[in-house]
Coordinates of C-alpha atoms and ligand atoms in Angstrom, one line a residue:
M1 CA -93.0 -13.0 -45.7
K2 CA -96.4 -12.7 -47.3
I3 CA -96.2 -12.3 -51.1
G4 CA -99.2 -11.1 -53.1
I5 CA -99.3 -12.1 -56.7
L6 CA -101.4 -9.7 -58.8
G7 CA -102.4 -11.5 -62.0
A8 CA -101.9 -14.9 -60.3
T9 CA -104.2 -16.6 -62.8
G10 CA -102.1 -15.6 -65.8
L11 CA -99.3 -17.7 -67.3
A12 CA -96.4 -15.8 -65.6
G13 CA -98.4 -15.2 -62.4
K14 CA -99.2 -19.0 -62.1
S15 CA -95.6 -19.9 -62.6
I16 CA -94.5 -17.4 -59.9
T17 CA -97.3 -18.6 -57.6
R18 CA -96.2 -22.3 -58.1
Q19 CA -92.7 -21.5 -57.0
V20 CA -93.9 -19.5 -54.0
V21 CA -96.4 -22.1 -52.8
A22 CA -93.8 -24.9 -53.3
G23 CA -92.1 -23.2 -50.3
K24 CA -89.3 -21.5 -52.2
T25 CA -89.9 -18.2 -50.4
G26 CA -92.7 -16.8 -48.2
K27 CA -96.4 -17.4 -48.2
A28 CA -98.5 -16.6 -51.2
M29 CA -101.7 -14.6 -51.6
L30 CA -103.5 -14.9 -55.0
L31 CA -104.9 -11.6 -56.2
G32 CA -107.1 -11.4 -59.3
R33 CA -110.4 -10.0 -60.7
N34 CA -112.2 -13.3 -61.0
R35 CA -113.0 -15.4 -57.9
A36 CA -113.9 -18.6 -59.8
R37 CA -110.5 -18.5 -61.7
L38 CA -108.6 -17.8 -58.4
E39 CA -110.4 -20.7 -56.6
L40 CA -109.7 -23.1 -59.5
L41 CA -106.0 -22.1 -59.4
R42 CA -106.0 -22.7 -55.6
E43 CA -107.4 -26.2 -56.2
E44 CA -104.8 -26.9 -58.9
L45 CA -102.0 -25.9 -56.5
L46 CA -103.3 -28.0 -53.6
P47 CA -101.0 -31.1 -54.3
E48 CA -97.8 -29.0 -54.5
A49 CA -98.7 -26.4 -51.8
A50 CA -96.8 -26.4 -48.5
S51 CA -99.9 -24.4 -47.1
L52 CA -103.1 -23.3 -48.8
P53 CA -102.7 -19.8 -50.3
D54 CA -105.2 -17.0 -49.5
I55 CA -107.3 -15.4 -52.2
A56 CA -108.2 -11.7 -52.7
V57 CA -110.6 -10.6 -55.4
I58 CA -109.6 -7.1 -56.4
D59 CA -110.9 -4.5 -58.9
L60 CA -108.0 -2.4 -60.2
K61 CA -110.4 0.6 -60.5
K62 CA -111.4 0.4 -56.8
Q63 CA -108.7 1.7 -54.4
E64 CA -110.5 0.2 -51.4
S65 CA -110.4 -3.3 -52.8
L66 CA -106.7 -2.9 -53.5
K67 CA -105.9 -1.5 -50.1
R68 CA -107.8 -4.2 -48.3
A69 CA -105.7 -6.9 -50.0
F70 CA -102.4 -5.0 -49.8
E71 CA -102.8 -4.6 -46.0
K72 CA -102.3 -8.4 -45.6
I73 CA -99.1 -8.7 -47.6
D74 CA -95.5 -7.5 -47.4
I75 CA -94.6 -7.4 -51.1
L76 CA -96.7 -7.4 -54.2
V77 CA -95.6 -9.1 -57.4
I78 CA -97.3 -7.3 -60.3
A79 CA -97.9 -9.8 -63.2
V80 CA -101.0 -8.3 -64.9
S81 CA -101.2 -7.8 -68.7
S82 CA -100.0 -4.2 -68.9
A83 CA -99.0 -1.1 -67.0
E84 CA -102.4 0.5 -67.7
H85 CA -103.6 0.3 -64.1
L86 CA -100.1 0.8 -62.5
P87 CA -100.8 4.3 -61.1
A88 CA -103.8 2.9 -59.1
V89 CA -101.8 -0.1 -57.9
V90 CA -98.9 2.2 -56.8
R91 CA -101.2 4.6 -55.1
A92 CA -102.7 1.8 -53.0
A93 CA -99.2 0.4 -52.3
L94 CA -98.0 3.8 -51.1
D95 CA -101.0 4.1 -48.8
T96 CA -100.5 0.7 -47.3
K97 CA -96.7 0.8 -47.4
T98 CA -96.5 -2.4 -49.5
D99 CA -93.3 -2.9 -51.5
C100 CA -93.7 -4.0 -55.1
L101 CA -91.9 -6.0 -57.8
D102 CA -93.3 -5.8 -61.4
I103 CA -92.6 -8.0 -64.3
L104 CA -94.3 -5.8 -66.9
L105 CA -92.7 -5.0 -70.2
C106 CA -90.4 -2.0 -70.0
S107 CA -92.7 0.5 -71.9
K108 CA -92.2 4.2 -72.1
A109 CA -95.5 4.8 -70.1
K110 CA -94.2 2.6 -67.3
R111 CA -90.8 4.1 -67.3
D112 CA -92.1 7.7 -67.2
F113 CA -94.7 6.9 -64.5
L114 CA -92.2 5.2 -62.2
A115 CA -89.6 7.9 -62.8
S116 CA -92.2 10.5 -61.6
M117 CA -92.7 8.4 -58.4
R118 CA -89.1 7.9 -57.6
T119 CA -88.8 10.7 -55.0
M120 CA -92.1 9.6 -53.4
F121 CA -90.8 6.1 -53.0
E122 CA -87.7 7.4 -51.3
K123 CA -89.6 9.9 -49.1
L124 CA -92.2 7.3 -48.0
G125 CA -89.6 4.5 -47.7
L126 CA -91.2 2.2 -50.3
C127 CA -89.1 -0.3 -52.2
Y128 CA -90.2 -0.7 -55.8
I129 CA -88.4 -3.2 -58.0
T130 CA -89.3 -2.9 -61.7
D131 CA -88.4 -4.9 -64.8
G132 CA -88.5 -8.2 -63.0
G133 CA -88.6 -11.6 -64.7
Y134 CA -86.4 -13.0 -67.4
H135 CA -86.1 -10.3 -70.1
P136 CA -86.3 -7.7 -68.8
G137 CA -84.9 -8.9 -65.5
V138 CA -81.8 -11.0 -66.1
P139 CA -79.6 -9.7 -69.0
A140 CA -78.0 -6.8 -67.0
A141 CA -77.5 -9.2 -64.0
M142 CA -75.7 -11.4 -66.4
A143 CA -73.4 -8.5 -67.5
R144 CA -72.8 -7.6 -63.8
W145 CA -71.8 -11.1 -63.0
A146 CA -69.5 -11.2 -66.0
E147 CA -67.9 -8.0 -64.7
T148 CA -67.2 -9.5 -61.3
L149 CA -65.5 -12.5 -63.0
C150 CA -63.7 -10.6 -65.6
P151 CA -63.3 -6.9 -64.4
G152 CA -62.9 -4.0 -66.7
L153 CA -65.4 -5.0 -69.4
R154 CA -65.4 -2.9 -72.6
S155 CA -68.0 -4.8 -74.7
V156 CA -71.0 -6.8 -73.6
D157 CA -73.5 -8.4 -76.0
I158 CA -76.4 -10.4 -74.6
F159 CA -78.5 -12.6 -76.9
G160 CA -81.9 -14.1 -76.0
S161 CA -84.1 -16.7 -77.6
F162 CA -87.2 -18.4 -76.5
G163 CA -89.9 -20.7 -77.9
L164 CA -93.4 -21.1 -76.6
K165 CA -96.1 -23.4 -77.7
W166 CA -98.6 -20.6 -78.3
Q167 CA -101.6 -23.0 -78.7
K168 CA -101.1 -24.3 -75.2
N169 CA -100.1 -21.0 -73.7
S170 CA -103.0 -18.8 -74.5
V171 CA -102.2 -15.3 -73.1
T172 CA -105.1 -12.9 -72.6
H173 CA -106.1 -10.5 -75.3
E174 CA -104.9 -7.6 -73.1
T175 CA -101.4 -9.1 -72.8
L176 CA -101.1 -9.7 -76.5
L177 CA -102.3 -6.1 -77.3
D178 CA -99.7 -4.7 -74.9
F179 CA -97.0 -6.8 -76.6
M180 CA -98.1 -5.6 -80.0
R181 CA -98.0 -1.9 -78.9
E182 CA -94.5 -2.5 -77.5
L183 CA -93.4 -4.2 -80.7
K184 CA -94.6 -1.2 -82.6
A185 CA -92.7 1.2 -80.4
M186 CA -89.6 -1.1 -80.1
D187 CA -86.4 0.8 -79.5
M188 CA -83.4 -0.8 -81.2
S189 CA -80.7 1.1 -79.3
V190 CA -77.3 -0.2 -78.6
L191 CA -74.2 1.4 -77.0
Q192 CA -71.6 2.1 -79.6
D193 CA -68.4 3.8 -78.5
R194 CA -70.1 5.1 -75.4
E195 CA -73.1 6.5 -77.4
W196 CA -76.6 5.1 -77.5
L197 CA -77.7 4.8 -81.1
S198 CA -80.9 3.3 -82.5
S199 CA -81.2 1.8 -86.0
W200 CA -83.3 -0.9 -87.6
K201 CA -79.9 -2.2 -88.9
H202 CA -78.9 -3.3 -85.4
V203 CA -79.3 -7.0 -86.2
K204 CA -76.7 -9.7 -85.4
R205 CA -76.5 -13.3 -86.4
F206 CA -75.8 -15.5 -83.4
D207 CA -75.5 -19.3 -82.8
F208 CA -76.9 -20.3 -79.4
R209 CA -75.3 -23.7 -79.9
D210 CA -78.7 -25.3 -79.2
G211 CA -78.9 -27.1 -82.6
R212 CA -81.0 -24.4 -84.2
G213 CA -78.0 -22.9 -86.1
K214 CA -77.3 -19.2 -86.5
Q215 CA -80.3 -16.9 -85.9
D216 CA -80.9 -13.2 -86.7
C217 CA -81.3 -11.3 -83.4
A218 CA -82.6 -7.8 -83.4
A219 CA -81.4 -5.1 -80.9
M220 CA -84.0 -4.4 -78.2
G221 CA -83.2 -1.4 -76.0
M222 CA -83.8 -2.2 -72.4
D223 CA -83.5 0.2 -69.5
E224 CA -81.4 -2.2 -67.5
I225 CA -78.8 -2.3 -70.3
Q226 CA -78.7 1.5 -70.5
L227 CA -78.1 1.6 -66.7
L228 CA -75.1 -0.7 -67.1
T229 CA -72.7 2.1 -67.8
G230 CA -73.4 3.4 -64.3
V231 CA -72.1 0.1 -62.8
I232 CA -69.4 -0.9 -65.3
P233 CA -67.6 2.4 -66.0
T234 CA -65.2 0.9 -68.6
L235 CA -68.1 -0.2 -70.8
K236 CA -68.0 1.2 -74.4
N237 CA -70.2 -1.2 -76.3
A238 CA -73.3 -3.0 -75.2
G239 CA -76.6 -4.4 -76.5
F240 CA -79.4 -6.9 -75.9
Y241 CA -80.4 -8.8 -79.0
I242 CA -83.5 -11.0 -79.3
A243 CA -84.1 -13.9 -81.8
G244 CA -87.3 -14.0 -83.7
F245 CA -90.3 -16.3 -83.6
G246 CA -89.3 -18.3 -86.7
R247 CA -89.5 -17.5 -90.4
P248 CA -93.2 -17.4 -91.1
I249 CA -93.8 -15.0 -88.2
D250 CA -90.6 -12.9 -88.7
W251 CA -91.0 -12.5 -92.4
A252 CA -94.8 -12.4 -92.9
F253 CA -97.0 -12.0 -89.8
M254 CA -94.7 -9.5 -87.9
P255 CA -94.1 -7.1 -90.8
L256 CA -97.8 -7.3 -91.9
S257 CA -99.0 -6.7 -88.4
L258 CA -96.6 -3.8 -87.8
A259 CA -97.5 -2.2 -91.1
A260 CA -101.2 -2.5 -90.2
L261 CA -100.6 -1.0 -86.7
H262 CA -98.9 2.0 -88.2
L263 CA -101.4 2.5 -91.1
F264 CA -104.6 1.7 -89.2
P265 CA -104.0 2.1 -85.5
K266 CA -107.7 1.8 -84.7
T267 CA -107.6 -1.9 -85.9
E268 CA -105.1 -3.0 -83.3
R269 CA -107.5 -5.5 -81.7
H270 CA -108.0 -7.3 -85.1
V271 CA -104.2 -7.1 -85.8
A272 CA -103.5 -8.7 -82.4
R273 CA -106.0 -11.5 -83.3
F274 CA -104.3 -12.0 -86.7
F275 CA -100.8 -12.1 -85.0
R276 CA -102.1 -14.6 -82.4
W277 CA -103.4 -16.8 -85.2
G278 CA -100.0 -16.7 -86.9
L279 CA -98.2 -17.6 -83.6
E280 CA -100.6 -20.5 -82.9
R281 CA -100.5 -21.8 -86.5
F282 CA -96.8 -21.3 -87.4
G283 CA -95.1 -20.7 -84.1
P284 CA -92.6 -23.3 -82.6
D285 CA -93.8 -26.7 -81.4
T286 CA -91.2 -27.0 -78.7
E287 CA -90.3 -24.8 -75.7
W288 CA -87.0 -23.3 -74.6
A289 CA -85.5 -20.2 -73.1
I290 CA -81.8 -19.2 -73.5
L291 CA -79.7 -16.1 -72.6
H292 CA -76.1 -15.9 -73.8
C293 CA -73.7 -13.2 -72.8
T294 CA -70.4 -12.7 -74.6
A295 CA -68.1 -10.0 -73.2
Q296 CA -64.5 -8.7 -73.6
G297 CA -62.4 -6.3 -71.5
D298 CA -59.1 -5.3 -69.9
T299 CA -58.6 -8.7 -68.1
G300 CA -59.9 -11.1 -70.8
S301 CA -63.1 -12.4 -72.2
I302 CA -66.0 -14.3 -70.8
E303 CA -69.1 -16.3 -72.1
I304 CA -72.0 -17.1 -69.9
A305 CA -75.1 -19.1 -71.0
A306 CA -78.2 -19.7 -69.0
S307 CA -81.2 -21.8 -70.2
Y308 CA -84.3 -23.5 -68.9
P309 CA -86.8 -25.7 -70.9
D310 CA -89.9 -23.7 -69.8
P311 CA -89.9 -19.9 -70.7
Y312 CA -92.6 -19.1 -68.1
A313 CA -90.6 -20.9 -65.3
F314 CA -87.6 -19.0 -66.5
T315 CA -89.6 -15.8 -65.9
A316 CA -90.6 -17.0 -62.4
L317 CA -87.2 -18.3 -61.1
P318 CA -85.4 -14.9 -61.3
V319 CA -88.3 -13.3 -59.5
I320 CA -87.9 -15.9 -56.7
A321 CA -84.2 -15.4 -56.6
C322 CA -84.8 -11.6 -56.3
L323 CA -87.4 -12.1 -53.6
K324 CA -85.0 -14.3 -51.6
Q325 CA -82.5 -11.4 -51.5
Y326 CA -85.4 -8.9 -50.7
A327 CA -86.4 -11.1 -47.8
D328 CA -83.1 -11.5 -46.1
T329 CA -81.2 -8.2 -46.7
P330 CA -82.0 -4.9 -45.1
R331 CA -84.9 -3.1 -47.0
R332 CA -83.7 -0.6 -49.6
P333 CA -86.4 2.0 -50.3
G334 CA -86.4 3.6 -53.7
L335 CA -86.8 2.6 -57.3
W336 CA -84.7 -0.4 -58.5
H337 CA -84.4 -2.6 -61.6
Q338 CA -84.3 -6.3 -60.7
A339 CA -81.1 -6.8 -62.6
L340 CA -79.4 -4.0 -60.7
Y341 CA -81.1 -4.7 -57.3
V342 CA -79.7 -8.2 -56.9
E343 CA -76.3 -9.1 -55.8
P344 CA -75.2 -10.9 -58.9
E345 CA -73.1 -13.8 -57.5
R346 CA -75.8 -15.0 -55.1
F347 CA -78.5 -14.4 -57.8
W348 CA -76.8 -16.7 -60.2
L349 CA -76.0 -19.3 -57.5
D350 CA -79.7 -19.4 -56.5
L351 CA -80.8 -19.7 -60.1
Q352 CA -78.5 -22.6 -60.5
V353 CA -79.8 -24.3 -57.4
M354 CA -83.3 -23.8 -58.7
G355 CA -82.4 -25.8 -61.8
V356 CA -81.4 -23.1 -64.4
K357 CA -78.6 -24.6 -66.5
I358 CA -75.6 -22.2 -66.4
T359 CA -72.3 -22.5 -68.1
C360 CA -69.5 -20.0 -67.8
S361 CA -66.1 -19.9 -69.4
T362 CA -63.4 -17.2 -69.0
N363 CA -60.4 -16.6 -71.1
P364 CA -58.0 -14.4 -69.1
K365 CA -55.5 -12.1 -70.9
A366 CA -52.0 -13.5 -70.7
Ligands
NAP1 N1 -90.2 -9.9 -67.7 C1 -90.4 -11.1 -68.3 O1 -89.5 -11.9 -68.4 C2 -91.8 -11.4 -68.7 C3 -92.1 -12.7 -69.3 C4 -93.4 -13.0 -69.6 C5 -94.5 -12.1 -69.3 N2 -94.1 -10.9 -68.8 C6 -95.2 -9.9 -68.5 O2 -96.0 -10.4 -67.5 C7 -97.3 -10.0 -67.6 C8 -98.3 -11.2 -67.6 O3 -98.0 -11.9 -68.8 P1 -98.7 -13.3 -69.1 O4 -98.1 -13.9 -70.3 O5 -98.8 -14.1 -67.8 O6 -100.2 -12.8 -69.5 P2 -101.6 -13.5 -69.3 O7 -101.4 -15.0 -69.2 O8 -102.4 -12.9 -70.3 O9 -102.0 -13.1 -67.8 C9 -102.5 -11.8 -67.6 C10 -103.0 -11.7 -66.1 O10 -103.4 -10.3 -65.9 C11 -104.7 -10.4 -65.4 N3 -105.4 -9.1 -65.8 C12 -105.4 -8.5 -67.0 N4 -106.2 -7.4 -66.9 C13 -106.6 -7.3 -65.6 C14 -107.4 -6.4 -65.0 N5 -108.0 -5.3 -65.6 N6 -107.7 -6.6 -63.6 C15 -107.2 -7.7 -63.0 N7 -106.4 -8.6 -63.6 C16 -106.1 -8.4 -64.9 C17 -105.3 -11.6 -66.0 O11 -106.5 -12.0 -65.2 P3 -107.6 -13.0 -65.7 O12 -107.0 -14.4 -65.5 O13 -108.7 -12.7 -64.8 O14 -107.9 -12.7 -67.1 C18 -104.2 -12.6 -65.9 O15 -104.1 -13.1 -64.5 C19 -97.4 -9.1 -68.9 O16 -97.2 -7.8 -68.5 C20 -96.1 -9.6 -69.6 O17 -95.6 -8.6 -70.5 C21 -92.9 -10.5 -68.5

């Protein structure tokens, strides 16, 4: 299987590429806008590569350049900064019958666009997997695994926390801008008694038992969590909650930046720079990524925790686990979410084999 990675030179793209070239699944083709950066990446990868990956320089505004590259691959992993150019990418993917998996943030623009393409994917037999990566990407797969181990779940809460050394991991300005826009539009919906409700009060304190003590975690509405009621019919309460970036960011830089974005939307580039400075100056000096699921239901309760020391590797590994299933199960055309596309037991087993630390404890009802 030939896997194209669009945005291979980015932090997430590099991490995914590293896993692919290390022989985890298929052969890699690096797609990007800058030949020098792509060649530098290929050189970096040489010592760990089972075979030298191909390179394709693309221009997201030029259909021909996309189609030329897509003709040489089976599936495209989309790891660019934002969904801005997604319509052009999807058009070329449809023309060349190239399946796709994106790890982009689940924004309204992306959701609306993909929903409008759903029938086309089905009609033309294209498999499009959206919301790949770690979050989005893993939380609903965690809930689905919990349901297989402890059927009849009524409540599921999933908590996430990650730390990144922002000085070392310099995301592009486009990615940070997209992140700020999503933060501004953040939906804080949770399922309460079978009803989706949004409120800024949806904050829970949670102890990840990682030595950092209890942390405030804010609800973050994600499509994959909303879709859970379709696969766990007993579900009455559910939510995904994300821990903050640390006090200086959560209490000063974040509210100031959000206020500025609302009051002076035209200054978003400056606000993003200010926020980046805050992250680099006051953000964490260690790295981690944890997801923790706590669920209760008819047959008992269950807790699952998954962690990995490097957040970008924790973004890449679920993509690889999903691609493994894509590669050796019959093609399923249509629009999927990674967390709902995967068969959960195998997904979790593969993640564990790839080094993700997973603990699971069940407490069956007497
Ligand atoms: N689901 C998850 O768990 C998860 C986790 C982390 C990130 N993400 C998402 O993954 C994406 C990448 O994040 P990141 O942190 O890796 O960002 P990043 O380091 O800033 O990388 C962005 C990549 O996009 C490329 N790019 C941006 N604009 C482009 C354009 N117009 N044409 C061609 N290439 C373009 C950049 O190319 P250059 O190198 O040429 O600048 C770079 O390769 C973002 O959408 C982010 O939200 C998802």
